[in-house]
Amino acid sequence: MPSKAIALHPHQSLEELEQRYRSCKDAKEKIRWQVIWLYAQQTREHRPSTLAVSQATGFSQNWVYKLIRRYNAEGPQGLIDKHRYNPGGDKRALLNPEEQQALGQALQQRPPDGGVWTARKVAHWVQAHTGKGMAEVTAWTYLRRLGFSLQRPRPRHTRAANTQAQEAFKKS
């Protein structure tokens, strides 16, 4: 595969790139700075090669090319590890503390249809009492958060003795 050559925008000097590479504390970000610094060195000396940089860093040639394009488009901000600063999805609780307390009290009782509390039954209870839709996974999370686990009766063996046979066995 021939080496791809791409012009590197002069967002920073070669010395600034080296300083950013050497002083960076985050490992992912550091290797990205190294890629740009190595490529910038080649630009100064001769025709740059993404192949040489990929061999020196262990990245694929395509990834080196993408990093250079990102650096050209976004500047130094393009090399920051964006996963590290991503707070994730909306972390607000679906149920407020009062609703959680009401759910906890409801879980102390038997479910309306009898049996045991399941994630599906919790989701239905939340829908009926708060009007909020809830996925079963979220309902399971609330069950666990409130100190409950899914309790199901132990299944009986199909060839287990009935009660009279068990009592007859105990007598003998």
N, CA and C of each residue as an Amber inpcrd file, in Angstrom:
protein
   516
   0.8460000  -1.1720000   0.0000000   0.0000000   0.0000000   0.0000000
   0.8890000   1.2310000   0.0000000   0.7090000   2.1250000  -0.9430000
   1.5460000   3.3210000  -0.9630000   1.2070000   4.2280000   0.2130000
   2.2190000   4.9530000   0.6610000   2.0410000   5.8450000   1.7930000
   1.2350000   7.0620000   1.3780000   0.2830000   7.4450000   2.2060000
  -0.5180000   8.6210000   1.9280000   0.2170000   9.8520000   2.4360000
   0.2600000  10.8860000   1.6290000   0.8610000  12.1520000   2.0490000
  -0.2480000  13.1830000   2.1480000  -0.2380000  13.9430000   3.2140000
  -1.2370000  14.9790000   3.4240000  -0.5210000  16.1770000   4.0380000
  -0.8990000  17.3560000   3.6270000  -0.2760000  18.5680000   4.1610000
  -0.7200000  18.7770000   5.6010000   0.2230000  19.1420000   6.4420000
  -0.0680000  19.3850000   7.8570000  -0.2050000  20.8870000   8.0770000
  -1.3530000  21.3140000   8.6010000  -1.5700000  22.7360000   8.8620000
  -0.6790000  23.1810000  10.0160000  -0.0820000  24.3370000   9.9120000
   0.8530000  24.7900000  10.9560000   0.1410000  25.4270000  12.1500000
  -0.6720000  24.6330000  12.8620000  -1.3250000  25.1530000  14.0680000
  -0.2790000  25.4700000  15.1330000   0.7690000  24.6380000  15.1800000
   1.8350000  24.8240000  16.1620000   3.1700000  24.5190000  15.4970000
   4.2240000  25.0690000  16.0870000   5.5580000  24.8140000  15.5420000
   6.0030000  23.4100000  15.9300000   7.0740000  22.9440000  15.3010000
   7.6160000  21.6200000  15.6020000   8.0370000  21.5330000  17.0680000
   8.6090000  22.6010000  17.6040000   9.0410000  22.6190000  19.0040000
   7.8390000  22.5670000  19.9510000   6.7710000  23.2710000  19.6000000
   5.5590000  23.2340000  20.4250000   4.9200000  21.8490000  20.3870000
   4.9230000  21.2170000  19.2330000   4.3830000  19.8560000  19.1250000
   5.1750000  18.8960000  19.9920000   6.5080000  19.0100000  19.9600000
   7.3440000  18.1340000  20.7770000   7.0870000  18.3820000  22.2540000
   6.9480000  19.6370000  22.6300000   6.6920000  19.9650000  24.0390000
   5.3500000  19.4030000  24.4860000   4.3140000  19.5150000  23.6440000
   2.9910000  18.9620000  23.9800000   3.0670000  17.4460000  24.1110000
   3.8150000  16.8120000  23.2020000   3.9730000  15.3540000  23.2320000
   4.6860000  14.9170000  24.5120000   5.7750000  15.5630000  24.8510000
   6.5820000  15.1350000  25.9950000   5.9240000  15.4670000  27.3400000
   5.1260000  16.5300000  27.4020000   4.5470000  16.9440000  28.6770000
   3.1490000  16.3720000  28.9280000   2.5690000  15.7130000  27.9500000
   1.2030000  15.2110000  28.0810000   1.1370000  14.0680000  29.0990000
   0.1560000  14.1130000  29.9910000  -0.0050000  13.0930000  31.0310000
  -0.9520000  11.9620000  30.6110000  -1.9220000  12.2800000  29.7750000
  -2.8890000  11.2770000  29.3290000  -2.2700000  10.4150000  28.2320000
  -2.2880000   9.0970000  28.4080000  -1.6040000   8.1870000  27.4800000
  -2.1780000   8.2470000  26.0700000  -3.4990000   8.2530000  25.9580000
  -4.1150000   8.2880000  24.6250000  -3.7750000   9.5820000  23.9050000
  -3.8550000  10.6690000  24.6430000  -3.5680000  11.9680000  24.0470000
  -2.0850000  12.0730000  23.6780000  -1.2340000  11.5020000  24.5180000
   0.2160000  11.5820000  24.2870000   0.6040000  10.9120000  22.9750000
   0.0510000   9.7380000  22.7090000   0.4150000   9.0230000  21.4870000
  -0.1080000   9.7720000  20.2580000  -1.2370000  10.4700000  20.4150000
  -1.7510000  11.2690000  19.2960000  -0.8270000  12.4450000  19.0110000
  -0.3210000  13.0800000  20.0680000   0.6430000  14.1650000  19.8800000
   1.9200000  13.6370000  19.2340000   2.3030000  12.4200000  19.6200000
   3.5080000  11.8290000  19.0270000   3.3200000  11.6340000  17.5220000
   2.1490000  11.1650000  17.1260000   1.8660000  10.9670000  15.7010000
   2.0310000  12.2840000  14.9450000   1.4390000  13.3420000  15.4570000
   1.5080000  14.6420000  14.7750000   2.9380000  15.1610000  14.7710000
   3.6440000  15.0090000  15.8840000   5.0230000  15.4820000  15.9790000
   5.9270000  14.7400000  14.9930000   5.7990000  13.4070000  14.9330000
   6.6070000  12.6290000  13.9920000   6.2970000  13.0140000  12.5490000
   5.0470000  13.2050000  12.2680000   4.6610000  13.5900000  10.9070000
   5.2010000  14.9770000  10.5670000   5.1440000  15.8920000  11.5350000
   5.6710000  17.2420000  11.3110000   7.1790000  17.2130000  11.0910000
   7.8880000  16.3300000  11.7970000   9.3280000  16.1940000  11.5910000
   9.6160000  15.7610000  10.1620000   8.8620000  14.8150000   9.6660000
   9.0650000  14.3300000   8.2980000   8.7520000  15.4190000   7.2840000
   7.7600000  16.2290000   7.5810000   7.3890000  17.3120000   6.6810000
   8.5630000  18.2660000   6.5050000   9.2850000  18.5010000   7.5790000
  10.4220000  19.4190000   7.5260000  11.5770000  18.7960000   6.7380000
  11.7870000  17.4850000   6.8980000  12.9600000  16.8310000   6.3160000
  12.7590000  16.4080000   4.8570000  11.6570000  15.7530000   4.5710000
  11.4100000  15.2510000   3.2210000   9.9140000  15.0060000   3.0530000
   9.5230000  14.3200000   2.0060000   8.1090000  14.0280000   1.7660000
   7.5640000  13.2010000   2.9300000   6.5100000  13.6950000   3.6160000
   5.9950000  12.9700000   4.7890000   5.3460000  11.6550000   4.4000000
   5.3880000  10.7050000   5.3280000   4.8520000   9.3800000   5.0690000
   4.0310000   8.9040000   6.2690000   2.7630000   8.6300000   6.0300000
   1.9430000   8.0720000   7.1010000   2.3830000   6.6480000   7.4210000
   2.9730000   5.9690000   6.4460000   3.4660000   4.6100000   6.6580000
   4.5870000   4.5990000   7.6980000   5.5450000   5.5210000   7.5660000
   6.6550000   5.5790000   8.5210000   6.1530000   5.8900000   9.9260000
   5.1920000   6.8120000  10.0320000   4.6430000   7.1650000  11.3410000
   3.8710000   5.9780000  11.9160000   3.1140000   5.2850000  11.0830000
   2.3540000   4.1290000  11.5790000   3.2870000   3.0190000  12.0560000
   4.4000000   2.8290000  11.3830000   5.3630000   1.8130000  11.8180000
   6.0370000   2.2190000  13.1190000   6.2830000   3.5000000  13.3000000
   6.9410000   3.9800000  14.5190000   6.0090000   3.9310000  15.7280000
   4.7150000   4.1400000  15.5240000   3.7780000   4.2210000  16.6490000
   2.9560000   2.9570000  16.8590000   2.8650000   2.1250000  15.8530000
   2.0490000   0.9130000  15.9870000   0.6030000   1.1220000  15.5760000
   0.2490000   2.3240000  15.1710000  -1.0930000   2.5900000  14.6730000
  -1.1810000   2.1630000  13.2200000  -2.4030000   1.9270000  12.7640000
  -2.5780000   1.6350000  11.3440000  -2.3560000   2.9250000  10.5560000
  -2.0090000   2.7540000   9.3190000  -1.7640000   3.8970000   8.4530000
  -3.0330000   4.7320000   8.3010000  -4.1520000   4.0710000   8.2430000
  -5.4300000   4.7660000   8.1060000  -5.7170000   5.6220000   9.3420000
  -5.4160000   5.1020000  10.5380000  -5.6610000   5.8680000  11.7630000
  -4.7280000   7.0900000  11.8310000  -3.4870000   6.9240000  11.4130000
  -2.5550000   8.0590000  11.3730000  -3.1140000   9.1360000  10.4500000
  -3.5910000   8.7310000   9.3020000  -4.1770000   9.6570000   8.3360000
  -5.3720000  10.3860000   8.9580000  -6.2370000   9.6580000   9.6750000
  -7.4100000  10.2750000  10.3120000  -6.9950000  11.2730000  11.3940000
  -5.9720000  10.9280000  12.1760000  -5.5010000  11.8500000  13.2150000
  -4.9670000  13.1490000  12.5980000  -4.2330000  13.0250000  11.5100000
  -3.6980000  14.2130000  10.8460000  -4.8410000  15.0680000  10.3050000
  -5.8100000  14.4340000   9.6940000  -6.9640000  15.1830000   9.1760000
  -7.7210000  15.8650000  10.3110000  -7.8700000  15.1650000  11.4510000
  -8.5650000  15.7560000  12.5920000  -7.7770000  16.9500000  13.1420000
  -6.4510000  16.8010000  13.2180000  -5.6000000  17.9020000  13.6840000
  -5.7060000  19.0890000  12.7310000  -5.7270000  18.8180000  11.4480000
  -5.8600000  19.9040000  10.4690000  -7.1970000  20.6240000  10.6080000
  -8.2530000  19.8730000  10.8310000  -9.5940000  20.4550000  10.9030000
  -9.8630000  21.1630000  12.2310000  -9.4470000  20.5470000  13.3610000
  -9.8150000  21.0650000  14.6790000  -8.6560000  21.7000000  15.4380000
  -7.4610000  21.5350000  14.9530000  -6.3010000  22.0530000  15.6700000
  -5.9750000  21.1750000  16.8750000  -5.2970000  21.7300000  17.8670000
  -4.9190000  20.9400000  19.0470000  -6.1010000  20.3050000  19.7670000
  -7.2810000  20.9260000  19.7060000  -8.4620000  20.3530000  20.3640000
  -8.8740000  19.0180000  19.7450000  -8.4830000  18.7600000  18.5290000
  -8.8260000  17.5170000  17.8570000  -8.0960000  16.3070000  18.3990000
  -7.0320000  16.5220000  19.1660000  -6.2580000  15.4020000  19.7050000
  -6.6260000  15.0490000  21.1290000  -7.4840000  15.8330000  21.7540000
  -7.8960000  15.5650000  23.1350000  -8.7440000  14.2980000  23.1720000
  -8.5610000  13.5130000  24.2290000  -9.3480000  12.2920000  24.4080000
 -10.7630000  12.6910000  24.8060000 -11.6690000  12.6680000  23.8470000
 -13.0310000  13.1400000  24.1010000 -13.8380000  12.1740000  24.9660000
 -13.4480000  10.9170000  25.0190000 -14.1410000   9.9640000  25.8930000
 -13.9780000  10.3540000  27.3590000 -12.8210000  10.8650000  27.6820000
 -12.5020000  11.1900000  29.0630000 -13.4000000  12.2860000  29.6160000
 -13.7920000  13.2180000  28.7760000 -14.5740000  14.3610000  29.2250000
 -16.0460000  14.2530000  28.8700000 -16.4650000  13.1010000  28.3810000
 -17.8590000  12.8820000  28.0400000 -18.6090000  12.4520000  29.2950000
 -19.5620000  13.2340000  29.7700000 -20.2540000  12.8710000  31.0050000
 -21.2300000  11.7160000  30.8310000 -21.4750000  11.2990000  29.6030000
 -22.4200000  10.2140000  29.3790000 -23.8250000  10.7570000  29.2110000
 -24.7760000   9.8640000  29.3100000 -26.1670000  10.2580000  29.1270000
 -26.7060000  11.0290000  30.3130000 -27.9730000  11.3250000  30.2500000
 -28.6440000  12.0540000  31.3120000 -28.7230000  11.1550000  32.5420000
 -28.0980000  11.5740000  33.6290000 -27.9990000  10.7320000  34.8240000
 -29.0790000  11.0410000  35.8670000 -30.0580000  11.8670000  35.5090000
 -31.1170000  12.1630000  36.4720000 -31.9640000  10.9190000  36.6980000
 -32.4030000  10.7410000  37.9260000 -33.2230000   9.5930000  38.2770000
 -34.6190000   9.7630000  37.6860000 -35.1850000   8.6640000  37.2420000
 -36.5300000   8.7030000  36.6860000 -37.5490000   8.9810000  37.7870000
 -37.3290000   8.3800000  38.9490000 -38.2250000   8.5770000  40.0880000
 -37.5710000   9.5110000  41.0950000 -38.3390000  10.4830000  41.5780000
 -37.8080000  11.3640000  42.6070000 -37.8020000  10.6190000  43.9490000
 -37.1910000  11.1640000  44.9930000 -37.0950000  10.4430000  46.2750000
 -38.4370000  10.0170000  46.8540000 -39.4770000  10.8500000  46.7170000
 -40.7970000  10.4820000  47.2540000 -41.3630000   9.2780000  46.4940000
 -41.2030000   9.2830000  45.1730000 -41.7070000   8.1650000  44.3700000
 -40.9200000   6.8900000  44.6590000 -39.6200000   7.0310000  44.8920000
 -38.8160000   5.8640000  45.2520000 -39.2600000   5.3020000  46.5910000
 -39.5820000   6.1930000  47.5270000 -40.0490000   5.7370000  48.8390000
 -41.3900000   5.0130000  48.7030000 -42.2840000   5.5490000  47.8870000
 -43.5790000   4.8960000  47.6580000 -43.3800000   3.5310000  47.0100000
 -42.4480000   3.4450000  46.0700000 -42.1530000   2.1510000  45.4450000
 -41.5940000   1.1850000  46.4750000 -40.7160000   1.6550000  47.3410000
 -40.1580000   0.8060000  48.3950000 -41.2430000   0.2650000  49.3160000
 -42.2180000   1.1090000  49.6400000 -43.3290000   0.6510000  50.4800000
 -44.1890000  -0.3560000  49.7340000 -44.4140000  -0.1320000  48.4570000
 -45.2030000  -1.0700000  47.6630000 -44.4980000  -2.4140000  47.5540000
 -43.1740000  -2.3990000  47.4870000 -42.4250000  -3.6470000  47.3780000
 -42.4720000  -4.4690000  48.6650000 -42.8300000  -3.8240000  49.7810000
 -42.9690000  -4.5520000  51.0480000 -44.2300000  -5.4200000  51.0430000
 -45.1840000  -5.0530000  50.1920000 -46.4420000  -5.7930000  50.0860000
 -46.3540000  -6.7730000  48.9180000 -47.3500000  -7.6060000  48.8140000
 -47.4460000  -8.5110000  47.6700000 -47.8350000  -7.7050000  46.4230000
 -47.3750000  -8.0990000  45.2420000 -47.8190000  -7.4040000  44.0310000
 -49.3200000  -7.5930000  43.8380000 -49.9580000  -6.7100000  43.1020000
 -51.4180000  -6.7810000  42.9320000 -51.9090000  -8.1230000  42.3910000
 -51.1500000  -8.7630000  41.5360000 -51.5920000 -10.0340000  40.9690000
 -51.0690000 -11.2330000  41.7530000 -50.4590000 -10.9960000  42.9060000
 -49.8930000 -12.0830000  43.7020000 -48.5060000 -12.4340000  43.1780000
 -47.9890000 -13.5520000  43.6120000 -46.6780000 -13.9740000  43.1500000
 -45.5680000 -13.1540000  43.7830000 -44.5430000 -12.8920000  43.0080000
 -43.4000000 -12.1230000  43.4920000 -43.2050000 -10.9070000  42.5990000
 -42.4860000  -9.9150000  43.1170000 -42.1920000  -8.7250000  42.3390000
 -41.1620000  -9.0460000  41.2700000 -41.4580000  -8.6500000  40.0670000
 -40.5170000  -8.7940000  38.9570000 -40.3000000  -7.4050000  38.3550000
 -39.3370000  -7.3010000  37.4900000 -39.0740000  -6.0220000  36.8450000
 -40.2920000  -5.5490000  36.0560000 -40.9690000  -6.4600000  35.4030000
 -42.1630000  -6.1000000  34.6300000 -43.2560000  -5.5670000  35.5460000
 -43.4440000  -6.2090000  36.7010000 -44.4730000  -5.7460000  37.6400000
 -44.1160000  -4.3830000  38.2230000 -42.8360000  -4.1440000  38.4800000
 -42.4040000  -2.8430000  38.9820000 -42.6590000  -1.7750000  37.9200000
 -42.3350000  -2.0640000  36.6680000 -42.5670000  -1.1010000  35.5920000
 -44.0520000  -0.7740000  35.4640000 -44.9080000  -1.7840000  35.5880000
 -46.3620000  -1.5450000  35.5260000 -46.8210000  -0.7160000  36.7200000
 -46.2900000  -1.0080000  37.8990000 -46.6560000  -0.2450000  39.0980000
 -46.2620000   1.2200000  38.9350000 -45.0550000   1.4710000  38.4370000
 -44.5880000   2.8410000  38.2410000 -45.4830000   3.5510000  37.2370000
 -45.8420000   2.8890000  36.1470000 -46.7290000   3.4800000  35.1340000
 -48.0840000   3.8260000  35.7470000 -48.6130000   2.9290000  36.5530000
 -49.9410000   3.1410000  37.1340000 -49.9370000   4.2400000  38.1940000
 -48.8740000   4.3430000  38.9840000 -48.8710000   5.2730000  40.1090000
 -48.2220000   6.6220000  39.8150000 -47.3420000   6.6980000  38.8360000
 -46.6770000   7.9650000  38.5490000 -46.9620000   8.4530000  37.1370000
 -47.4440000   7.5710000  36.2790000 -47.6870000   7.9440000  34.8980000
 -46.4200000   7.9660000  34.0510000 -45.3150000   7.5350000  34.6190000
 -44.0430000   7.5320000  33.8940000 -43.7810000   6.1510000  33.3150000
 -43.4200000   6.1190000  32.0380000 -43.0500000   4.8570000  31.4140000
 -41.6500000   4.4570000  31.8630000 -41.4460000   3.1760000  32.0320000
 -40.1550000   2.6900000  32.5110000 -39.8350000   1.3750000  31.8260000
 -38.6100000   1.2620000  31.3370000 -38.1680000   0.0050000  30.7420000
 -37.9430000  -1.0170000  31.8560000 -38.0310000  -2.2840000  31.5050000
 -37.8320000  -3.3290000  32.5190000 -36.4320000  -3.3030000  33.0970000
 -35.4550000  -2.9160000  32.3020000 -34.0790000  -2.8390000  32.8000000
 -33.9850000  -1.7820000  33.8930000 -34.6430000  -0.6430000  33.6720000
 -34.6460000   0.4150000  34.6830000 -35.4100000  -0.0420000  35.9160000
 -36.5210000  -0.7430000  35.7160000 -37.2820000  -1.2690000  36.8470000
 -36.4260000  -2.2410000  37.6550000 -35.6600000  -3.0640000  36.9770000
 -34.7630000  -3.9950000  37.6690000 -33.7170000  -3.2200000  38.4720000
 -33.2140000  -2.1250000  37.9170000 -32.2450000  -1.2890000  38.6200000
 -32.8600000  -0.7310000  39.8940000 -34.1040000  -0.2810000  39.8230000
 -34.7690000   0.2370000  41.0240000 -35.0000000  -0.8710000  42.0420000
 -35.3440000  -2.0510000  41.5740000 -35.5010000  -3.1770000  42.5000000
 -34.2030000  -3.4250000  43.2640000 -33.0940000  -3.4670000  42.5450000
 -31.7890000  -3.7120000  43.1670000 -31.3980000  -2.5510000  44.0850000
 -31.6530000  -1.3220000  43.6340000 -31.2910000  -0.1390000  44.4180000
 -32.0370000  -0.1060000  45.7440000 -33.2690000  -0.5850000  45.7420000
 -34.0710000  -0.5950000  46.9600000 -33.8380000  -1.8470000  47.8040000
 -32.8340000  -2.6380000  47.4400000 -32.4350000  -3.7770000  48.2620000
 -33.1700000  -5.0690000  47.9700000 -33.8320000  -5.1560000  46.8500000
 -34.5650000  -6.3690000  46.5100000 -33.8590000  -7.1000000  45.3840000
 -34.0810000  -8.3810000  45.3540000 -33.6060000  -9.1770000  44.2380000
 -34.7840000 -10.0040000  43.7540000 -34.6560000 -10.4620000  42.5570000
 -35.7370000 -11.2460000  41.9830000 -35.8440000 -12.5620000  42.7390000
 -36.9680000 -12.7600000  43.3890000 -37.1840000 -13.9800000  44.1580000
 -38.2540000 -14.8090000  43.4530000 -37.8580000 -15.9700000  43.0620000
 -38.8150000 -16.8730000  42.4410000 -38.8070000 -18.1680000  43.2440000
 -39.9530000 -18.8020000  43.3700000 -39.9690000 -20.0670000  44.0850000
 -39.0780000 -21.0880000  43.3760000 -38.4400000 -21.9130000  44.1800000
 -37.5870000 -22.9340000  43.6080000 -38.4510000 -23.9030000  42.8070000
 -38.0430000 -24.2070000  41.5910000 -38.8690000 -25.1130000  40.7830000
 -38.8660000 -26.5250000  41.3710000 -40.0070000 -27.1750000  41.2880000
 -40.1130000 -28.5370000  41.7980000 -39.6900000 -29.4990000  40.6980000
 -39.0650000 -30.5560000  41.1210000 -38.6840000 -31.5880000  40.1780000
 -39.9470000 -32.2610000  39.6690000 -39.9680000 -32.6020000  38.4040000
 -41.1850000 -33.1670000  37.8130000 -41.5550000 -34.5150000  38.4170000
 -40.5650000 -35.2510000  38.9200000 -40.8600000 -36.5680000  39.4950000
 -40.7720000 -36.5530000  41.0200000 -40.9120000 -35.3600000  41.6110000
 -40.8470000 -35.2530000  43.0710000 -42.0910000 -35.8860000  43.6830000
 -41.9300000 -36.3830000  44.8880000 -43.0490000 -37.0310000  45.5840000
 -44.0460000 -35.9670000  46.0260000 -45.3130000 -36.3640000  46.0700000
 -46.3240000 -35.4260000  46.5570000 -46.2790000 -35.3860000  48.0880000
 -47.1200000 -34.5720000  48.6900000 -47.0730000 -34.3720000  50.1450000
 -47.3730000 -35.6640000  50.9100000 -48.3480000 -36.4430000  50.4650000
 -48.6870000 -37.6900000  51.1710000 -47.5370000 -38.6900000  51.1030000
 -46.8900000 -38.7860000  49.9650000 -45.7700000 -39.7150000  49.8300000
 -44.6060000 -39.2680000  50.7130000 -44.4050000 -37.9570000  50.8380000
 -43.3260000 -37.4600000  51.7070000 -43.6170000 -37.7800000  53.1510000
 -44.8960000 -37.6060000  53.5800000 -45.2650000 -37.9200000  54.9680000
 -45.1280000 -39.4260000  55.2400000 -45.5160000 -40.2620000  54.2880000
 -45.3860000 -41.7190000  54.4450000 -43.9220000 -42.0920000  54.5730000
 -43.0680000 -41.4160000  53.8400000 -41.6310000 -41.7150000  53.8890000
 -41.0580000 -41.3210000  55.2620000 -41.5270000 -40.1690000  55.8060000
 -41.0250000 -39.7200000  57.1070000 -41.4090000 -40.6960000  58.2040000
 -42.5810000 -41.3100000  58.1200000 -43.0550000 -42.2150000  59.1800000
 -42.2450000 -43.5040000  59.2190000 -41.7860000 -43.9380000  58.0930000
 -41.0820000 -45.2120000  58.0780000 -39.6820000 -45.0370000  58.4230000
